[in-house]
Amino acid sequence: MSKHTLSVMVENEPGVLSRVAGLFSGRGFNIYSLNVAPTLEKGVSLMTIVAEGDDAIVEQIVKQLRKLVPTVKVKDLTELNSVDREMVLIKVNAEDSKRAEILRIVDIFRCKVVDVSVDELTIEVTGDQGKIGALVNLLTRFGIKEVARTGNVAMQRSMQIDL
């Protein structure tokens, strides 16, 4: 079982999300994260779906997605050279004695503090799974109170020429 990242461009119409999710659940394939947002093209949205499963099942799902009427384009970015990011908000305990250390970690990871209270900081981090996992591991010892994640967004890299 491996993670697969699918980029699915669809027409905006009622029930599209339900039908796409149904393809996955109908084959016992769990969606790890799902992100949907409009594109520059009016009436079209881009879904980034990360799921864990067997290569053969993913191939079948991609074929089925291409057959759905509202689907414009499907790409499996798993084997392609691509960029993926996730944005996470983390609310962490930040007592006076620990605040400076937390702020150093925030600086090292190039995060932003987006909310401050007497005893908490809310941190915004954008990055890949490795960066986010490392930050969460470091902040755990201070006491993480809450986490909100967007799910991955991904895009195939532009063609690069080797010199």
PDB file of C-alpha atoms in Angstrom:
ATOM      1  CA  MET A   1       0.000   0.000   0.000  1.00  0.00           C
ATOM      2  CA  SER A   2       1.364   3.388  -0.955  1.00  0.00           C
ATOM      3  CA  LYS A   3       0.111   6.966  -0.987  1.00  0.00           C
ATOM      4  CA  HIS A   4      -1.120   8.343  -4.294  1.00  0.00           C
ATOM      5  CA  THR A   5      -1.797  11.993  -5.104  1.00  0.00           C
ATOM      6  CA  LEU A   6      -4.426  12.584  -7.768  1.00  0.00           C
ATOM      7  CA  SER A   7      -5.170  15.911  -9.397  1.00  0.00           C
ATOM      8  CA  VAL A   8      -8.749  15.900 -10.688  1.00  0.00           C
ATOM      9  CA  MET A   9     -10.202  18.849 -12.586  1.00  0.00           C
ATOM     10  CA  VAL A  10     -14.011  18.814 -12.538  1.00  0.00           C
ATOM     11  CA  GLU A  11     -16.918  20.968 -13.637  1.00  0.00           C
ATOM     12  CA  ASN A  12     -18.734  22.631 -10.737  1.00  0.00           C
ATOM     13  CA  GLU A  13     -22.089  20.922 -10.465  1.00  0.00           C
ATOM     14  CA  PRO A  14     -24.108  19.441  -7.600  1.00  0.00           C
ATOM     15  CA  GLY A  15     -23.120  15.921  -6.540  1.00  0.00           C
ATOM     16  CA  VAL A  16     -19.647  15.826  -8.142  1.00  0.00           C
ATOM     17  CA  LEU A  17     -17.825  15.503  -4.815  1.00  0.00           C
ATOM     18  CA  SER A  18     -20.189  12.739  -3.726  1.00  0.00           C
ATOM     19  CA  ARG A  19     -19.654  10.771  -6.944  1.00  0.00           C
ATOM     20  CA  VAL A  20     -15.871  11.119  -6.765  1.00  0.00           C
ATOM     21  CA  ALA A  21     -15.787  10.019  -3.116  1.00  0.00           C
ATOM     22  CA  GLY A  22     -18.114   7.134  -4.012  1.00  0.00           C
ATOM     23  CA  LEU A  23     -15.589   5.756  -6.493  1.00  0.00           C
ATOM     24  CA  PHE A  24     -13.039   5.466  -3.699  1.00  0.00           C
ATOM     25  CA  SER A  25     -15.338   4.044  -1.034  1.00  0.00           C
ATOM     26  CA  GLY A  26     -16.881   1.576  -3.493  1.00  0.00           C
ATOM     27  CA  ARG A  27     -13.459  -0.032  -3.889  1.00  0.00           C
ATOM     28  CA  GLY A  28     -12.526   0.089  -0.198  1.00  0.00           C
ATOM     29  CA  PHE A  29      -9.959   2.802  -0.872  1.00  0.00           C
ATOM     30  CA  ASN A  30      -9.680   5.384   1.935  1.00  0.00           C
ATOM     31  CA  ILE A  31      -9.181   9.073   1.120  1.00  0.00           C
ATOM     32  CA  TYR A  32      -6.347  10.412   3.290  1.00  0.00           C
ATOM     33  CA  SER A  33      -6.948  14.069   2.375  1.00  0.00           C
ATOM     34  CA  LEU A  34      -9.173  15.942  -0.036  1.00  0.00           C
ATOM     35  CA  ASN A  35      -8.882  19.556  -1.081  1.00  0.00           C
ATOM     36  CA  VAL A  36     -11.236  21.279  -3.525  1.00  0.00           C
ATOM     37  CA  ALA A  37     -10.953  24.841  -4.826  1.00  0.00           C
ATOM     38  CA  PRO A  38     -11.974  26.828  -7.902  1.00  0.00           C
ATOM     39  CA  THR A  39      -9.526  27.279 -10.769  1.00  0.00           C
ATOM     40  CA  LEU A  40      -9.004  30.339 -12.967  1.00  0.00           C
ATOM     41  CA  GLU A  41     -11.413  28.765 -15.458  1.00  0.00           C
ATOM     42  CA  LYS A  42     -14.998  29.723 -14.578  1.00  0.00           C
ATOM     43  CA  GLY A  43     -17.141  26.783 -13.480  1.00  0.00           C
ATOM     44  CA  VAL A  44     -14.176  24.415 -12.975  1.00  0.00           C
ATOM     45  CA  SER A  45     -12.628  23.226  -9.699  1.00  0.00           C
ATOM     46  CA  LEU A  46      -9.467  21.307  -8.921  1.00  0.00           C
ATOM     47  CA  MET A  47      -9.574  18.411  -6.471  1.00  0.00           C
ATOM     48  CA  THR A  48      -6.354  17.183  -4.921  1.00  0.00           C
ATOM     49  CA  ILE A  49      -6.956  13.728  -3.501  1.00  0.00           C
ATOM     50  CA  VAL A  50      -4.391  11.829  -1.446  1.00  0.00           C
ATOM     51  CA  ALA A  51      -5.254   8.208  -0.824  1.00  0.00           C
ATOM     52  CA  GLU A  52      -3.449   5.114   0.352  1.00  0.00           C
ATOM     53  CA  GLY A  53      -3.806   1.868  -1.537  1.00  0.00           C
ATOM     54  CA  ASP A  54      -2.771  -0.656  -4.098  1.00  0.00           C
ATOM     55  CA  ASP A  55      -1.433   0.565  -7.493  1.00  0.00           C
ATOM     56  CA  ALA A  56      -3.915  -1.579  -9.432  1.00  0.00           C
ATOM     57  CA  ILE A  57      -6.894  -0.117  -7.558  1.00  0.00           C
ATOM     58  CA  VAL A  58      -5.633   3.436  -8.150  1.00  0.00           C
ATOM     59  CA  GLU A  59      -5.316   2.703 -11.861  1.00  0.00           C
ATOM     60  CA  GLN A  60      -8.951   1.513 -11.901  1.00  0.00           C
ATOM     61  CA  ILE A  61     -10.118   4.590  -9.985  1.00  0.00           C
ATOM     62  CA  VAL A  62      -8.291   6.908 -12.403  1.00  0.00           C
ATOM     63  CA  LYS A  63     -10.018   5.160 -15.334  1.00  0.00           C
ATOM     64  CA  GLN A  64     -13.398   5.478 -13.613  1.00  0.00           C
ATOM     65  CA  LEU A  65     -12.768   9.153 -12.789  1.00  0.00           C
ATOM     66  CA  ARG A  66     -12.040   9.845 -16.459  1.00  0.00           C
ATOM     67  CA  LYS A  67     -15.438   8.326 -17.366  1.00  0.00           C
ATOM     68  CA  LEU A  68     -17.388  10.624 -15.021  1.00  0.00           C
ATOM     69  CA  VAL A  69     -19.190  13.275 -17.079  1.00  0.00           C
ATOM     70  CA  PRO A  70     -18.150  16.302 -14.955  1.00  0.00           C
ATOM     71  CA  THR A  71     -14.448  15.268 -15.008  1.00  0.00           C
ATOM     72  CA  VAL A  72     -12.300  17.481 -17.225  1.00  0.00           C
ATOM     73  CA  LYS A  73      -8.832  16.013 -16.507  1.00  0.00           C
ATOM     74  CA  VAL A  74      -7.189  13.478 -14.162  1.00  0.00           C
ATOM     75  CA  LYS A  75      -3.472  13.177 -13.333  1.00  0.00           C
ATOM     76  CA  ASP A  76      -1.805  10.740 -10.966  1.00  0.00           C
ATOM     77  CA  LEU A  77       1.006  12.920  -9.618  1.00  0.00           C
ATOM     78  CA  THR A  78       2.545  10.084  -7.607  1.00  0.00           C
ATOM     79  CA  GLU A  79       5.224   9.164 -10.127  1.00  0.00           C
ATOM     80  CA  LEU A  80       5.539  12.629 -11.662  1.00  0.00           C
ATOM     81  CA  ASN A  81       7.875  15.386 -10.561  1.00  0.00           C
ATOM     82  CA  SER A  82       5.467  17.503  -8.520  1.00  0.00           C
ATOM     83  CA  VAL A  83       5.183  20.018  -5.696  1.00  0.00           C
ATOM     84  CA  ASP A  84       2.823  19.387  -2.788  1.00  0.00           C
ATOM     85  CA  ARG A  85       2.085  21.505   0.259  1.00  0.00           C
ATOM     86  CA  GLU A  86      -0.283  21.604   3.190  1.00  0.00           C
ATOM     87  CA  MET A  87      -1.176  24.454   5.517  1.00  0.00           C
ATOM     88  CA  VAL A  88      -1.657  23.723   9.216  1.00  0.00           C
ATOM     89  CA  LEU A  89      -2.746  25.858  12.156  1.00  0.00           C
ATOM     90  CA  ILE A  90      -1.370  24.698  15.507  1.00  0.00           C
ATOM     91  CA  LYS A  91      -2.509  26.125  18.845  1.00  0.00           C
ATOM     92  CA  VAL A  92       0.184  25.494  21.449  1.00  0.00           C
ATOM     93  CA  ASN A  93       0.577  26.256  25.152  1.00  0.00           C
ATOM     94  CA  ALA A  94       3.009  29.166  25.483  1.00  0.00           C
ATOM     95  CA  GLU A  95       3.704  30.126  29.065  1.00  0.00           C
ATOM     96  CA  ASP A  96       6.082  33.048  29.539  1.00  0.00           C
ATOM     97  CA  SER A  97       8.995  30.766  30.403  1.00  0.00           C
ATOM     98  CA  LYS A  98       8.573  28.738  27.165  1.00  0.00           C
ATOM     99  CA  ARG A  99       7.470  31.453  24.740  1.00  0.00           C
ATOM    100  CA  ALA A 100      10.973  32.460  23.555  1.00  0.00           C
ATOM    101  CA  GLU A 101      11.879  28.837  22.787  1.00  0.00           C
ATOM    102  CA  ILE A 102       8.649  28.330  20.841  1.00  0.00           C
ATOM    103  CA  LEU A 103       9.289  31.528  18.864  1.00  0.00           C
ATOM    104  CA  ARG A 104      12.797  30.297  17.963  1.00  0.00           C
ATOM    105  CA  ILE A 105      11.292  27.064  16.626  1.00  0.00           C
ATOM    106  CA  VAL A 106       8.701  29.095  14.675  1.00  0.00           C
ATOM    107  CA  ASP A 107      11.528  31.160  13.163  1.00  0.00           C
ATOM    108  CA  ILE A 108      13.641  28.115  12.255  1.00  0.00           C
ATOM    109  CA  PHE A 109      10.673  26.486  10.480  1.00  0.00           C
ATOM    110  CA  ARG A 110       9.711  29.785   8.775  1.00  0.00           C
ATOM    111  CA  CYS A 111       6.236  29.716  10.294  1.00  0.00           C
ATOM    112  CA  LYS A 112       3.996  32.612  11.273  1.00  0.00           C
ATOM    113  CA  VAL A 113       2.383  33.373  14.583  1.00  0.00           C
ATOM    114  CA  VAL A 114      -1.183  34.310  13.594  1.00  0.00           C
ATOM    115  CA  ASP A 115      -2.770  34.659  17.038  1.00  0.00           C
ATOM    116  CA  VAL A 116      -1.423  35.408  20.503  1.00  0.00           C
ATOM    117  CA  SER A 117      -3.002  35.175  23.941  1.00  0.00           C
ATOM    118  CA  VAL A 118      -1.630  35.259  27.472  1.00  0.00           C
ATOM    119  CA  ASP A 119      -0.831  31.543  27.510  1.00  0.00           C
ATOM    120  CA  GLU A 120      -1.211  30.324  23.887  1.00  0.00           C
ATOM    121  CA  LEU A 121       0.197  30.904  20.420  1.00  0.00           C
ATOM    122  CA  THR A 122      -1.470  29.908  17.165  1.00  0.00           C
ATOM    123  CA  ILE A 123       1.083  29.057  14.508  1.00  0.00           C
ATOM    124  CA  GLU A 124       0.606  28.800  10.760  1.00  0.00           C
ATOM    125  CA  VAL A 125       2.928  26.441   8.905  1.00  0.00           C
ATOM    126  CA  THR A 126       2.996  25.584   5.226  1.00  0.00           C
ATOM    127  CA  GLY A 127       5.089  22.757   3.867  1.00  0.00           C
ATOM    128  CA  ASP A 128       5.387  19.113   2.999  1.00  0.00           C
ATOM    129  CA  GLN A 129       4.542  16.228   5.322  1.00  0.00           C
ATOM    130  CA  GLY A 130       8.132  16.000   6.618  1.00  0.00           C
ATOM    131  CA  LYS A 131       8.318  19.634   7.686  1.00  0.00           C
ATOM    132  CA  ILE A 132       4.908  19.565   9.326  1.00  0.00           C
ATOM    133  CA  GLY A 133       5.654  16.301  11.128  1.00  0.00           C
ATOM    134  CA  ALA A 134       8.966  17.625  12.444  1.00  0.00           C
ATOM    135  CA  LEU A 135       7.351  20.829  13.726  1.00  0.00           C
ATOM    136  CA  VAL A 136       4.523  18.925  15.432  1.00  0.00           C
ATOM    137  CA  ASN A 137       7.086  16.642  17.099  1.00  0.00           C
ATOM    138  CA  LEU A 138       9.013  19.624  18.463  1.00  0.00           C
ATOM    139  CA  LEU A 139       5.901  21.443  19.693  1.00  0.00           C
ATOM    140  CA  THR A 140       4.367  18.378  21.372  1.00  0.00           C
ATOM    141  CA  ARG A 141       6.459  18.847  24.513  1.00  0.00           C
ATOM    142  CA  PHE A 142       4.911  22.298  25.055  1.00  0.00           C
ATOM    143  CA  GLY A 143       1.386  20.917  24.794  1.00  0.00           C
ATOM    144  CA  ILE A 144      -0.508  21.169  21.531  1.00  0.00           C
ATOM    145  CA  LYS A 145      -4.103  22.197  22.226  1.00  0.00           C
ATOM    146  CA  GLU A 146      -5.567  22.070  18.730  1.00  0.00           C
ATOM    147  CA  VAL A 147      -4.594  21.328  15.117  1.00  0.00           C
ATOM    148  CA  ALA A 148      -6.453  22.249  11.895  1.00  0.00           C
ATOM    149  CA  ARG A 149      -5.123  20.981   8.541  1.00  0.00           C
ATOM    150  CA  THR A 150      -6.082  21.892   4.984  1.00  0.00           C
ATOM    151  CA  GLY A 151      -5.039  18.660   3.307  1.00  0.00           C
ATOM    152  CA  ASN A 152      -2.530  18.563   0.479  1.00  0.00           C
ATOM    153  CA  VAL A 153      -2.603  20.648  -2.659  1.00  0.00           C
ATOM    154  CA  ALA A 154      -0.321  19.523  -5.450  1.00  0.00           C
ATOM    155  CA  MET A 155       0.819  20.526  -8.900  1.00  0.00           C
ATOM    156  CA  GLN A 156       3.082  18.943 -11.476  1.00  0.00           C
ATOM    157  CA  ARG A 157       6.401  20.754 -11.768  1.00  0.00           C
ATOM    158  CA  SER A 158       7.194  22.608 -14.973  1.00  0.00           C
ATOM    159  CA  MET A 159       9.524  20.846 -17.368  1.00  0.00           C
ATOM    160  CA  GLN A 160      13.110  21.238 -16.309  1.00  0.00           C
ATOM    161  CA  ILE A 161      16.129  20.892 -18.549  1.00  0.00           C
ATOM    162  CA  ASP A 162      19.166  19.080 -17.154  1.00  0.00           C
ATOM    163  CA  LEU A 163      22.393  20.947 -17.893  1.00  0.00           C
TER     164      LEU A 163
END
